[in-house]
XYZ file of C-alpha atoms in Angstrom:
781
model
C 149.449 84.129 105.010
C 150.286 80.717 107.945
C 153.294 78.741 107.048
C 151.722 75.764 107.940
C 148.214 75.040 106.837
C 148.383 71.423 106.205
C 151.432 70.081 108.082
C 150.581 69.419 111.762
C 146.850 69.039 111.035
C 144.937 65.448 111.222
C 143.644 64.433 107.656
C 141.686 61.880 106.892
C 143.515 58.719 104.331
C 141.279 59.266 101.040
C 141.877 55.699 100.934
C 140.543 54.694 103.576
C 137.088 54.058 102.659
C 138.130 51.668 99.821
C 140.646 49.707 101.768
C 138.219 48.627 104.312
C 135.390 47.343 101.563
C 137.963 45.786 99.801
C 138.896 47.651 97.225
C 139.946 46.726 93.484
C 143.379 48.612 94.345
C 144.833 45.668 96.206
C 146.797 43.541 93.887
C 144.492 40.436 95.033
C 141.979 41.720 92.984
C 143.556 42.043 89.532
C 141.524 39.737 87.042
C 143.033 40.259 83.771
C 141.222 38.666 80.552
C 142.267 35.143 79.540
C 144.244 34.762 83.213
C 145.646 31.634 84.327
C 145.843 30.302 87.828
C 148.983 29.061 89.000
C 150.274 26.725 92.098
C 153.514 25.900 93.610
C 154.308 22.188 94.546
C 156.409 22.582 97.538
C 158.696 20.164 99.664
C 157.508 18.322 102.323
C 161.281 17.418 103.587
C 163.434 20.004 105.541
C 166.635 18.558 103.832
C 166.544 15.928 101.148
C 168.434 15.478 97.521
C 165.505 15.650 94.741
C 166.624 11.869 92.593
C 163.556 12.689 90.374
C 160.745 14.559 89.259
C 158.071 13.058 86.850
C 155.298 15.651 85.580
C 153.979 13.667 82.946
C 150.334 12.608 84.521
C 149.875 16.563 85.610
C 150.747 17.782 82.107
C 147.993 15.479 80.777
C 145.373 17.018 83.390
C 142.647 18.777 81.223
C 142.961 22.551 81.919
C 146.062 22.414 82.639
C 148.235 24.679 80.378
C 151.832 24.319 81.336
C 154.161 22.705 84.058
C 157.348 24.080 85.199
C 159.983 22.154 86.316
C 163.486 23.137 87.963
C 165.157 22.479 84.099
C 162.925 25.533 82.908
C 164.187 27.828 85.316
C 167.538 30.051 84.987
C 170.177 28.142 87.684
C 171.481 32.019 89.370
C 172.226 32.662 92.721
C 171.480 36.056 93.920
C 170.596 37.927 96.900
C 166.362 38.687 96.911
C 166.487 41.553 99.307
C 164.857 44.704 97.263
C 167.356 47.069 99.256
C 170.297 46.238 98.114
C 172.189 45.652 94.655
C 171.183 42.188 93.608
C 174.668 41.022 93.897
C 175.914 43.165 97.116
C 179.240 42.463 98.225
C 177.391 43.255 102.509
C 175.180 40.268 101.526
C 174.958 36.179 100.890
C 174.219 35.157 97.129
C 172.655 32.010 97.904
C 169.243 32.303 97.014
C 167.587 30.256 93.515
C 164.104 30.306 92.524
C 163.688 26.633 92.098
C 167.243 24.130 92.261
C 166.732 20.615 91.328
C 169.533 19.263 93.308
C 168.440 19.910 96.712
C 165.652 21.128 99.316
C 166.887 22.749 102.273
C 163.572 23.642 104.359
C 159.666 22.321 104.253
C 157.870 24.477 101.773
C 160.723 24.938 99.267
C 159.479 25.267 95.800
C 160.200 22.008 93.701
C 157.732 22.561 90.796
C 154.506 24.805 89.542
C 151.542 24.667 87.195
C 148.948 26.998 85.292
C 145.773 25.625 84.699
C 142.561 27.549 83.766
C 141.625 27.235 87.504
C 143.316 27.273 91.047
C 141.275 24.646 91.662
C 142.634 22.175 88.505
C 146.083 23.799 89.467
C 145.964 22.532 92.834
C 144.720 18.892 91.675
C 147.666 18.990 89.099
C 150.359 19.119 91.983
C 148.709 15.717 93.396
C 150.131 14.140 89.996
C 153.509 14.913 89.764
C 156.193 12.498 91.795
C 159.186 13.461 93.225
C 161.438 11.255 94.382
C 163.658 12.368 97.308
C 166.713 10.866 99.202
C 166.108 12.227 102.849
C 169.520 13.853 104.296
C 170.195 14.580 108.128
C 168.464 18.106 109.036
C 169.582 20.627 111.621
C 166.788 22.910 113.061
C 169.140 24.829 116.377
C 171.320 27.208 115.111
C 174.258 26.733 117.991
C 173.949 22.964 117.000
C 174.510 23.885 113.500
C 177.799 25.711 114.298
C 179.385 22.569 115.799
C 181.737 20.456 113.889
C 179.732 17.412 112.239
C 176.625 19.175 112.101
C 174.365 18.553 108.596
C 176.024 21.450 106.148
C 173.744 23.554 104.205
C 175.684 24.930 101.984
C 179.652 24.410 100.696
C 180.710 27.783 101.261
C 179.139 27.905 104.949
C 182.032 26.234 106.724
C 179.816 25.323 110.282
C 176.672 26.929 108.516
C 178.277 30.518 109.694
C 176.663 32.605 106.758
C 177.843 35.586 107.832
C 180.059 36.964 111.276
C 180.583 40.815 111.757
C 181.401 42.243 114.567
C 182.512 45.467 116.421
C 184.896 46.685 119.121
C 186.408 49.316 120.906
C 187.976 50.268 124.053
C 189.774 47.464 126.347
C 186.767 45.177 127.387
C 188.921 43.621 129.894
C 190.101 46.851 131.309
C 186.327 48.126 131.101
C 185.076 44.887 133.432
C 187.868 45.139 135.283
C 186.578 49.059 136.031
C 183.205 47.813 137.051
C 181.556 47.308 140.642
C 179.297 44.782 139.108
C 179.029 42.791 136.371
C 175.556 41.104 135.102
C 175.192 38.657 132.652
C 172.290 37.153 131.097
C 170.824 35.002 128.185
C 167.888 36.586 126.421
C 166.168 34.724 123.265
C 163.554 36.114 121.388
C 161.318 33.585 118.793
C 160.039 33.497 115.097
C 157.280 35.667 114.470
C 155.178 36.553 111.167
C 154.333 40.186 110.354
C 150.485 39.035 109.428
C 149.902 41.269 106.702
C 146.395 40.951 105.910
C 147.016 40.894 101.847
C 148.653 37.686 100.887
C 151.493 37.803 98.914
C 149.950 37.352 95.070
C 151.354 38.591 91.403
C 149.656 38.548 88.218
C 152.319 38.536 85.391
C 152.095 38.462 81.874
C 155.609 37.719 79.501
C 155.199 37.912 76.122
C 157.261 36.592 73.153
C 159.831 39.148 73.034
C 160.471 38.812 77.090
C 158.545 41.978 77.867
C 156.782 41.019 81.405
C 154.468 43.380 83.057
C 153.896 42.290 86.542
C 150.924 43.336 89.317
C 152.340 42.467 92.764
C 151.756 42.973 96.364
C 155.556 44.663 97.114
C 157.178 47.272 98.924
C 159.384 48.627 96.262
C 158.543 48.727 92.470
C 162.447 48.823 91.376
C 163.314 46.244 93.658
C 160.928 43.913 91.942
C 161.940 45.430 88.979
C 165.484 44.759 89.048
C 165.609 41.652 91.014
C 163.058 39.555 88.722
C 164.846 40.902 85.592
C 168.292 39.164 87.022
C 166.259 35.849 87.906
C 165.050 35.670 84.543
C 168.422 37.127 82.370
C 166.672 39.866 81.259
C 167.486 43.583 80.965
C 165.652 45.520 83.650
C 163.995 47.893 80.846
C 162.176 44.623 80.093
C 160.072 44.298 82.992
C 157.160 46.692 84.091
C 156.057 46.789 88.065
C 152.720 48.026 88.228
C 152.279 50.385 91.141
C 148.959 49.221 92.987
C 147.386 52.315 94.905
C 147.637 50.499 97.976
C 148.713 46.957 99.608
C 147.036 44.827 102.273
C 150.455 45.572 105.025
C 153.709 44.615 104.778
C 155.612 45.837 107.579
C 158.628 44.510 106.077
C 157.162 41.238 104.549
C 156.735 41.602 101.246
C 160.729 43.381 101.076
C 162.242 40.706 98.976
C 161.437 38.635 95.400
C 160.150 35.588 96.524
C 160.128 32.326 94.051
C 156.544 32.975 93.178
C 157.017 36.263 91.124
C 159.547 34.400 88.557
C 157.739 31.261 88.652
C 154.645 33.253 87.215
C 156.747 34.607 84.961
C 158.360 31.588 83.373
C 154.590 30.206 82.932
C 153.422 32.776 81.191
C 156.050 32.631 79.027
C 155.214 29.002 78.332
C 151.436 30.057 77.674
C 152.312 32.670 75.099
C 151.911 35.604 77.392
C 148.621 34.409 78.706
C 148.549 37.019 82.431
C 149.549 34.168 85.020
C 148.106 34.586 88.667
C 150.179 33.040 91.663
C 148.165 33.509 95.174
C 149.980 32.310 98.165
C 147.737 30.580 100.993
C 147.538 31.446 104.734
C 149.342 28.884 105.094
C 152.172 29.283 102.545
C 152.862 32.937 103.691
C 153.105 31.767 107.265
C 156.043 29.739 105.777
C 157.568 32.232 103.417
C 158.743 34.934 105.986
C 159.629 35.963 108.942
C 161.010 37.683 111.761
C 164.763 36.503 112.741
C 164.552 34.503 116.290
C 168.047 35.671 117.749
C 169.542 34.571 120.876
C 171.856 37.364 122.582
C 174.278 36.607 125.621
C 174.796 40.094 127.295
C 177.464 40.615 129.791
C 177.221 44.281 131.335
C 180.083 45.986 133.676
C 178.639 48.672 135.808
C 179.436 51.293 138.495
C 177.853 51.887 141.919
C 175.945 54.877 139.865
C 174.964 52.956 136.989
C 177.638 54.094 134.700
C 178.484 51.656 132.255
C 182.148 50.621 132.265
C 181.735 47.697 129.380
C 179.370 45.525 127.766
C 179.741 42.557 125.873
C 177.390 41.079 123.614
C 177.123 37.991 121.071
C 174.085 37.415 119.263
C 173.126 34.416 117.249
C 170.473 34.601 114.235
C 168.734 31.668 112.729
C 168.574 32.556 109.258
C 166.802 29.453 107.836
C 167.823 27.943 104.744
C 168.960 30.575 102.981
C 170.763 34.564 104.591
C 168.060 36.851 102.619
C 167.807 39.451 105.228
C 169.733 37.761 107.808
C 172.773 38.948 106.428
C 171.741 43.135 107.253
C 169.257 42.131 110.298
C 172.326 40.639 112.552
C 174.204 43.977 111.639
C 171.378 46.570 112.380
C 170.456 44.168 115.454
C 174.190 44.781 116.437
C 174.576 48.395 115.456
C 171.044 49.334 116.579
C 170.061 46.997 118.924
C 173.110 46.707 120.801
C 176.317 48.687 120.281
C 175.184 52.241 119.784
C 172.128 52.878 121.905
C 174.189 53.642 125.043
C 177.730 54.838 125.844
C 180.236 52.737 127.335
C 183.635 53.376 127.199
C 184.673 49.560 126.082
C 182.678 47.319 123.765
C 182.818 44.622 121.970
C 179.871 42.735 119.809
C 179.803 39.754 117.598
C 177.210 38.246 115.534
C 176.581 35.140 113.732
C 173.748 34.437 111.142
C 173.829 30.599 111.172
C 172.350 28.310 108.408
C 168.938 25.990 109.725
C 166.803 23.835 107.846
C 163.889 25.934 109.398
C 162.120 28.705 107.452
C 163.740 31.416 105.557
C 163.997 34.871 107.459
C 162.597 38.112 106.093
C 162.650 41.524 106.831
C 160.029 42.520 109.636
C 159.482 46.277 111.309
C 162.429 46.908 113.887
C 164.774 44.853 111.824
C 166.930 43.147 114.558
C 166.462 45.873 117.108
C 163.501 44.627 119.299
C 165.311 41.269 119.968
C 168.188 43.719 120.960
C 166.065 45.997 123.092
C 164.415 43.315 124.786
C 168.121 41.881 125.734
C 169.176 45.508 126.942
C 166.537 47.290 128.615
C 165.770 43.993 130.193
C 168.926 44.063 131.636
C 169.360 47.524 132.675
C 165.955 46.809 134.405
C 167.343 44.314 136.509
C 170.421 46.293 136.970
C 168.420 49.089 138.455
C 166.505 46.660 140.808
C 169.294 44.590 141.946
C 171.189 48.180 142.826
C 168.468 50.522 143.804
C 168.936 53.129 140.928
C 166.009 54.861 139.356
C 165.116 53.168 135.824
C 164.320 56.632 134.083
C 168.159 58.198 135.677
C 170.428 55.347 134.985
C 168.910 55.469 131.097
C 169.662 59.205 131.083
C 173.026 59.065 132.566
C 174.106 56.326 130.164
C 172.548 57.536 127.037
C 174.100 59.972 124.108
C 173.373 63.747 124.597
C 171.824 66.624 122.004
C 174.451 67.630 120.166
C 176.924 64.817 120.352
C 178.386 62.970 116.989
C 176.149 60.477 115.840
C 177.510 57.196 116.617
C 177.143 55.650 113.301
C 178.213 58.428 111.579
C 180.430 60.940 113.114
C 179.429 63.419 110.037
C 176.461 63.615 111.536
C 175.115 64.873 114.915
C 172.553 64.101 117.029
C 171.410 68.155 116.216
C 167.797 67.004 117.297
C 167.568 65.111 120.274
C 164.569 64.677 122.899
C 165.165 61.313 124.558
C 165.144 63.332 127.969
C 161.575 64.617 127.120
C 160.410 61.919 125.925
C 161.181 59.999 129.387
C 159.521 63.258 131.432
C 156.599 63.555 129.690
C 156.072 59.645 130.035
C 156.903 59.350 133.393
C 154.363 62.107 133.711
C 151.490 61.101 131.833
C 151.174 57.721 133.510
C 152.274 58.832 136.819
C 155.360 56.916 137.188
C 156.397 57.672 140.955
C 153.489 57.722 142.629
C 152.321 54.484 140.636
C 155.851 52.648 140.677
C 154.986 53.001 144.978
C 151.679 51.479 144.918
C 150.613 49.473 142.340
C 151.391 45.977 143.424
C 148.646 46.697 146.405
C 145.992 47.573 144.190
C 145.593 44.272 142.620
C 142.107 42.660 143.468
C 141.765 38.559 144.557
C 145.103 37.072 142.339
C 145.355 39.827 140.591
C 149.244 41.739 140.797
C 149.979 45.067 139.618
C 153.447 46.407 137.937
C 154.470 49.197 136.093
C 157.622 49.195 133.617
C 159.449 51.160 130.916
C 161.901 50.390 128.005
C 163.709 53.125 125.431
C 164.965 53.354 122.551
C 167.286 55.679 122.312
C 169.097 55.410 119.137
C 167.005 55.035 115.587
C 167.013 55.649 112.205
C 165.240 57.972 109.287
C 166.137 56.093 106.872
C 169.329 54.469 105.729
C 171.497 57.072 104.848
C 174.989 56.045 105.484
C 174.768 52.777 105.529
C 176.529 50.897 102.657
C 175.453 48.600 99.869
C 171.757 49.843 100.185
C 169.468 51.893 97.827
C 168.150 55.377 99.609
C 167.357 57.952 97.120
C 163.812 59.210 96.391
C 162.106 60.727 93.542
C 158.907 62.428 92.784
C 156.601 64.613 90.220
C 154.401 67.250 90.990
C 152.129 68.599 88.559
C 149.342 71.286 89.096
C 145.614 70.999 87.064
C 143.792 73.760 85.684
C 141.205 73.398 88.332
C 143.822 74.365 91.100
C 145.031 71.374 92.393
C 147.874 68.804 92.107
C 148.979 65.450 90.986
C 151.877 63.713 92.911
C 153.684 60.876 91.161
C 156.038 58.633 93.626
C 157.181 55.596 93.320
C 157.081 55.057 97.171
C 154.900 52.563 98.322
C 151.841 52.942 100.787
C 151.629 49.600 102.773
C 149.114 50.571 105.330
C 150.696 53.613 107.642
C 149.364 56.233 105.505
C 152.097 57.450 103.141
C 149.855 58.586 100.780
C 148.081 61.226 102.847
C 151.350 61.951 104.569
C 153.093 62.917 101.141
C 150.118 64.638 99.981
C 150.158 67.022 103.010
C 154.029 67.702 102.695
C 152.912 68.693 99.068
C 149.957 70.963 99.597
C 151.921 72.628 102.208
C 155.137 73.903 100.134
C 152.211 74.948 97.075
C 150.192 76.392 99.618
C 147.134 74.236 98.792
C 144.352 73.293 101.150
C 144.494 69.469 102.182
C 142.911 67.154 99.855
C 143.953 69.490 96.837
C 146.802 67.226 96.073
C 146.160 63.476 95.059
C 148.770 60.339 94.768
C 148.480 59.724 91.137
C 147.728 55.693 90.374
C 148.197 54.264 87.684
C 151.992 55.040 87.449
C 154.450 51.946 86.883
C 158.604 51.945 86.925
C 158.634 53.021 83.557
C 156.882 56.407 84.676
C 158.242 57.409 87.666
C 161.455 58.420 89.135
C 163.560 55.552 91.305
C 162.468 55.724 95.140
C 164.023 53.263 97.766
C 161.639 51.102 99.531
C 158.888 51.763 101.953
C 161.142 50.507 105.045
C 163.413 51.781 107.579
C 161.305 54.172 108.872
C 162.540 56.156 105.919
C 159.063 57.438 103.816
C 158.191 60.746 106.173
C 161.770 61.789 106.021
C 163.692 60.356 102.768
C 160.715 60.489 100.098
C 159.011 63.566 101.924
C 162.103 65.546 101.064
C 162.194 64.346 97.491
C 158.376 65.429 96.965
C 158.811 68.776 99.143
C 161.629 69.334 96.543
C 159.354 68.500 93.753
C 156.452 70.564 95.042
C 159.242 73.717 95.261
C 160.337 73.120 91.712
C 156.938 73.292 90.747
C 155.794 76.635 92.763
C 159.228 78.216 91.353
C 157.403 77.985 88.118
C 153.873 78.695 89.404
C 155.313 82.071 90.971
C 157.357 82.703 87.725
C 153.850 82.393 85.911
C 151.854 84.300 88.727
C 154.242 87.010 88.445
C 153.717 88.245 85.104
C 149.784 88.071 85.924
C 150.363 90.280 89.019
C 153.142 92.457 86.895
C 155.217 91.641 90.711
C 158.487 90.079 91.310
C 158.429 86.210 91.745
C 160.435 86.746 94.965
C 157.845 88.940 95.990
C 155.035 86.612 95.754
C 153.548 84.036 98.503
C 151.289 81.112 98.654
C 148.843 79.560 100.953
C 145.006 78.380 100.959
C 144.609 77.938 97.313
C 146.215 81.529 96.538
C 149.209 83.570 95.189
C 149.274 86.953 96.062
C 151.716 89.927 96.685
C 153.523 89.904 100.038
C 152.161 92.336 102.266
C 149.397 93.183 99.526
C 146.248 91.680 100.557
C 144.367 92.611 97.126
C 146.827 91.497 94.817
C 146.109 87.909 94.392
C 144.903 84.806 92.186
C 143.781 81.518 92.954
C 146.478 79.125 91.754
C 143.827 77.604 89.674
C 143.736 81.184 87.758
C 147.544 80.835 87.277
C 147.835 77.013 85.593
C 144.849 77.911 83.509
C 146.517 80.874 82.226
C 149.906 78.689 81.847
C 148.083 75.972 79.818
C 145.719 78.788 78.055
C 145.783 79.743 73.933
C 148.086 82.325 73.196
C 145.331 84.649 72.429
C 142.666 85.365 75.599
C 138.933 86.732 75.067
C 138.736 89.197 77.434
C 135.753 91.789 78.273
C 137.909 94.703 76.234
C 138.475 92.063 73.398
C 141.406 89.765 72.537
C 144.489 89.917 74.451
C 147.435 88.055 73.574
C 149.452 86.557 76.301
C 152.838 85.853 76.408
C 155.388 82.881 75.407
C 156.709 82.723 78.926
C 153.747 82.126 80.502
C 152.989 78.922 78.645
C 153.474 75.376 79.788
C 152.200 73.001 81.903
C 153.646 73.825 85.754
C 155.347 70.372 86.838
C 158.396 70.051 89.553
C 160.543 67.011 89.234
C 163.194 65.908 92.287
C 165.178 63.119 92.473
C 167.763 63.281 95.657
C 169.081 61.841 97.956
C 168.476 62.602 101.875
C 170.901 65.065 103.344
C 170.825 62.839 106.779
C 170.031 60.307 109.014
C 168.313 61.932 111.658
C 167.751 59.995 114.950
C 164.274 59.723 116.322
C 163.879 57.819 119.979
C 161.356 56.385 122.566
C 159.858 55.829 125.491
C 157.663 53.342 126.492
C 155.745 52.911 129.605
C 153.310 50.305 130.598
C 151.090 49.243 133.277
C 150.053 45.475 133.486
C 147.882 43.194 135.774
C 149.159 39.769 136.045
C 146.629 36.320 137.478
C 149.044 34.511 139.574
C 146.641 31.845 139.422
C 145.667 31.525 135.503
C 149.134 33.166 134.881
C 147.106 35.905 132.431
C 149.028 39.188 131.611
C 147.041 42.324 130.920
C 147.930 45.662 129.783
C 145.862 48.035 131.149
C 147.541 51.375 130.110
C 150.160 52.055 127.481
C 151.968 55.766 127.088
C 154.071 55.974 124.224
C 156.491 59.357 123.829
C 158.428 59.702 120.906
C 160.642 62.433 119.063
C 159.607 62.553 115.316
C 161.227 65.816 114.488
C 157.477 67.022 113.498
C 153.827 65.458 113.259
C 153.068 65.746 109.683
C 149.554 63.745 110.550
C 149.228 63.201 114.015
C 146.417 61.160 113.907
C 147.698 58.676 111.415
C 150.853 58.853 113.440
C 149.045 57.473 116.464
C 147.646 55.295 114.148
C 151.405 53.968 113.907
C 152.365 53.889 117.329
C 149.256 51.996 118.242
C 149.392 49.463 115.189
C 153.099 49.350 116.353
C 151.911 48.513 119.877
C 149.820 45.968 119.086
C 152.735 43.974 117.415
C 154.929 44.742 119.930
C 152.540 43.248 122.889
C 151.977 40.298 120.439
C 155.646 39.701 120.390
C 155.719 40.279 124.190
C 153.396 37.509 125.241
C 151.872 35.179 122.416
C 152.951 35.156 118.702
C 155.207 32.151 117.857
C 155.149 30.281 114.598
C 155.747 26.457 115.915
C 157.408 23.861 114.233
C 157.239 19.996 114.463
C 160.431 19.358 116.293
C 161.260 16.278 114.191
C 160.325 17.119 110.349
C 160.628 20.759 110.408
C 156.627 21.548 109.246
C 154.735 24.516 110.712
C 152.150 24.097 113.321
C 151.340 27.646 113.325
C 149.999 28.301 109.551
C 146.711 30.463 110.209
C 145.311 32.638 112.495
C 143.268 30.044 114.457
C 146.895 28.645 115.930
C 148.731 31.940 115.385
C 147.485 34.323 118.337
C 147.714 38.051 117.437
C 146.346 40.267 119.979
C 142.981 41.893 119.008
C 140.719 45.064 120.264
C 139.954 42.354 123.361
C 143.655 42.159 124.077
C 144.441 45.988 123.572
C 144.815 47.781 126.597
C 141.521 50.172 127.108
C 143.869 53.235 127.526
C 146.938 54.673 125.444
C 148.452 57.747 125.288
C 150.834 58.789 122.355
C 153.041 61.771 123.037
C 155.091 63.551 120.203
C 157.902 65.474 121.334
C 158.674 67.794 118.429
C 162.139 69.065 118.100
C 161.468 70.262 114.289
C 165.107 68.715 112.589
C 166.172 71.322 110.113
C 167.019 68.412 107.693
C 163.395 66.669 107.613
C 160.767 68.324 105.356
C 158.939 70.762 107.730
C 161.038 69.475 110.705
C 160.216 65.592 110.555
C 162.207 62.522 111.173
C 160.477 58.915 111.366
C 158.486 57.152 113.133
C 157.280 53.879 111.511
C 159.795 51.424 113.642
C 160.557 52.872 116.583
C 156.729 51.925 117.601
C 157.359 48.164 117.386
C 160.707 47.974 119.481
C 160.492 48.657 123.287
C 156.739 46.941 124.140
C 158.330 43.589 124.490
C 161.099 44.940 127.259
C 158.428 47.312 128.703
C 155.823 44.663 129.176
C 158.716 41.649 130.656
C 159.941 44.389 133.213
C 156.096 45.337 133.929
C 155.756 41.819 134.737
C 158.532 41.605 137.017
C 156.890 44.444 138.817
C 154.250 42.817 139.620
C 155.331 39.659 140.423
C 158.809 39.796 141.337
C 159.889 37.498 138.425
C 162.273 38.040 135.441
C 161.510 36.439 132.063
C 164.531 36.137 129.340
C 162.575 34.027 126.791
C 159.482 35.524 124.662
C 156.779 35.179 124.042
C 156.078 35.294 128.261
C 152.986 32.838 127.874
C 151.039 31.959 130.853
C 152.397 28.594 131.076
C 155.881 30.304 131.473
C 154.567 33.352 134.000
C 153.210 29.946 136.041
C 156.240 28.181 135.995
C 157.961 30.849 136.764
C 156.031 31.017 140.023
C 156.651 27.485 140.961
C 152.896 26.399 140.267
C 153.721 24.325 137.248
C-alpha cells in the first residue's frame, strides 16, 4: 500500500461553494431569537478628557433596551492579544474596554446602545451628549519621544512603551573592518488587513453570568480568556462557539476589542437577550492595522560583499495602546533584521512609541515585511554600487543547512533550502539573460526591470518564544461508515486549514481524501486548547497534533482489526479505506467494517447463526492528542519580479512574479499556491498603493472604505505567477511539512522596489511607491 495517498495531492476545499455564496457559517450571518443590535459611540477627538456623559435622551428613545456607559464597565487594564497570557510580563498592560476619563485616539469607544434594530441604536448614539476637554495630541512617533511632547500614559516617559535591543560582537570594530559602509532610512506605512467579513459578535450573558459568544476570531481560547478577564469572570463561564469559517483574518482578528465585552454587558443589562454588534467598514479601518515602522540601517561590508557589521534602530508607531506593538517590535528586530544574515558584529534597538494614532494590530508577517524592505533594499543598493551579484551576495551572508537556529541554538537548520529556492527561482524567471536585456524591451515611455528579495529565516510557529501559547490539541473519531470526524479549535481564517488538517488525518488513518470531515458545532467547552491561527503555525503545529490524534485512533483501529483478521496489530497497515495484513493482499477489511464491529452488539447474527464477539473489540474508535511541537523549523523564500514602469505617468505594472519557498512538504499544493498568490497580492499592495491616511491636524481617518483605500484587484495582478515549492522533508513536521503563510507577504515589497530601481535607476526607501513618488524621483514633479 502506498504511504502517501492523500498528502501531496491537491484537494478541493469542502467549504468553497458555501463560502463564495455567503454561507451561514460566517459569524456575520448568526441570528438568534430576540436578538438586539448594538452600536458604539466613538470619540471624535484624538486626545481629550471626558468631562461628562448624559445618556438620558437616548434611554428614552423607543426601541432602546440598554445604554452602557464607562461606569458600567469593569475598570481593568490588560493585554488583549490572544497568543499571550492576559497579564504577560513581556507585554504592556495598558488596554481598557471603556474608560470614563481620557480618550487617546479618534474612534475610542465612550458609550454603547442596544436596541431592537441597528437603525434605532445608531439614532440613539446621536442623543448621547458627551462633553470633552480637548488635549494636545501627537501623531509622529519621533516627535512623541522628545521631551515636552504630550504624554499619553503616565507610566511611559517620552511615550516609549517598549525598548528592546539585541547585540553581539564589537560594532565599532566591525565597521572599522569594513571596506564600505552603507546607511539608509526606510519607512513603511500603516495598512489594513482588508479581511472581507467585518468584525462581528453575537453575545448572550445570562443572570448567572454565563456568557456564550459567536464571533469572528482567530482564537477560541484567546477570546475566552480575554473576555473572561475583562468581565472579571472565571474562564469556564465563557463559551466561545467555533464558526466553520470566518471571512479572512490575516492577523486582524487576533485580539479582543471593546466590542465583545460591551455586547456581553449590554446583554446582561437586558436580562440575557442576545446582542449583536457588527462593526462598519469604517470602524474596521480605524481599529486594526499593520504598525508603521521607520528603520535606520547601517551596514559594513567587505569588497566581496561579506558583512562585517550591521546596526539598526527601529521606531514603531503603536498608536494609543501598545497591544501587538510590544511583540511586533521584537519579531521585527529578531526575524526582520537581526537573524536573517550572518554578521560578526551587530546591534539592534527598537522603540514602540505611543501616539494619538489608531491602535496597531496583528498583520501577516508581523514586523518582518517592514524589516525585509529595509534589509533587502540596502543589499540591492550595495550590489549595485559594488558590482556584486545579488544572488551570490545573499548566499555568501545567509545561514547554511545544518547550522544552529539563530533564535534557539537547541534547534538546527536541519532542513534549509534557501540556495535551492534562489537557484530554481532564478532559472524560472530567466535571471542571467533577463538581467542584462530588460531595459531595452519597454516600448515608448515604458521601462522594464527585474528584482529579487529573499527571506532567509522565518518560523513554523512560536516554539521557543517567551510568554506565548503554542500547544495544540485534536480529537479524531471513526464513524461506522468508514469516515472520520476531526474536532479541533484551530480556526480556518481563509487559507484552507480545514482541508490541510483533514488531509493529514486521512493520510495517517489510511482513509481516502474527503473521508475526514472537520466537525462543526464545537466550542471552547468541547475541544482541547489550540493556539491561535497565526505565526504560520497551523500546518506544522496543529498538523502535528492532528497526526498524533489520528495515530492514536489508528492504534485502536488496528487492535480491533487484528482480532477480526486473527493477526498481530504490528503486522497491519491501512490505506485507501482498508486495513490489511502486510504482504497478504487477500487478508483485509474495510475500515467501515472494523468501526462497525467495534460498535456492534455483543452477539452478531451470521450465516452460521448467532456468534459472540469479544469485549476487547467494543468501544468507539477515537484518538486524542494535546502536545507542543518539537521544534520551530525554518521555512525560507526567494522572490523574483519583473516590472514595467511608465516614466510619463509613473504607473508600475508587475508583469511576472516567481516565488520559491522551502516549505518542507506541500500537503495540498493547490492550496499552497493560493497562499502564495494571496500573499503576493497583499505584498504588492503594500509596495505600490495601500496606505491608511489621516487628517494631519485632527487624526481622523481619511481612507476608511474600499473606494478611498486602494488594494490590488485582478486587473493589477501580474498576468503570470509561478510558485515553486522546494520540499526538504522536515523530520519534525507532519509528513515533512514546515510552514508557508507569512513568508509569502514578506518579500514582495523589496523585490518590487529593487525591480523599479533596475528599470529607472531611482531607489525608493518609503512605501508605498506611488506614481507621484515615481515622477518626483524622475524629477518630473
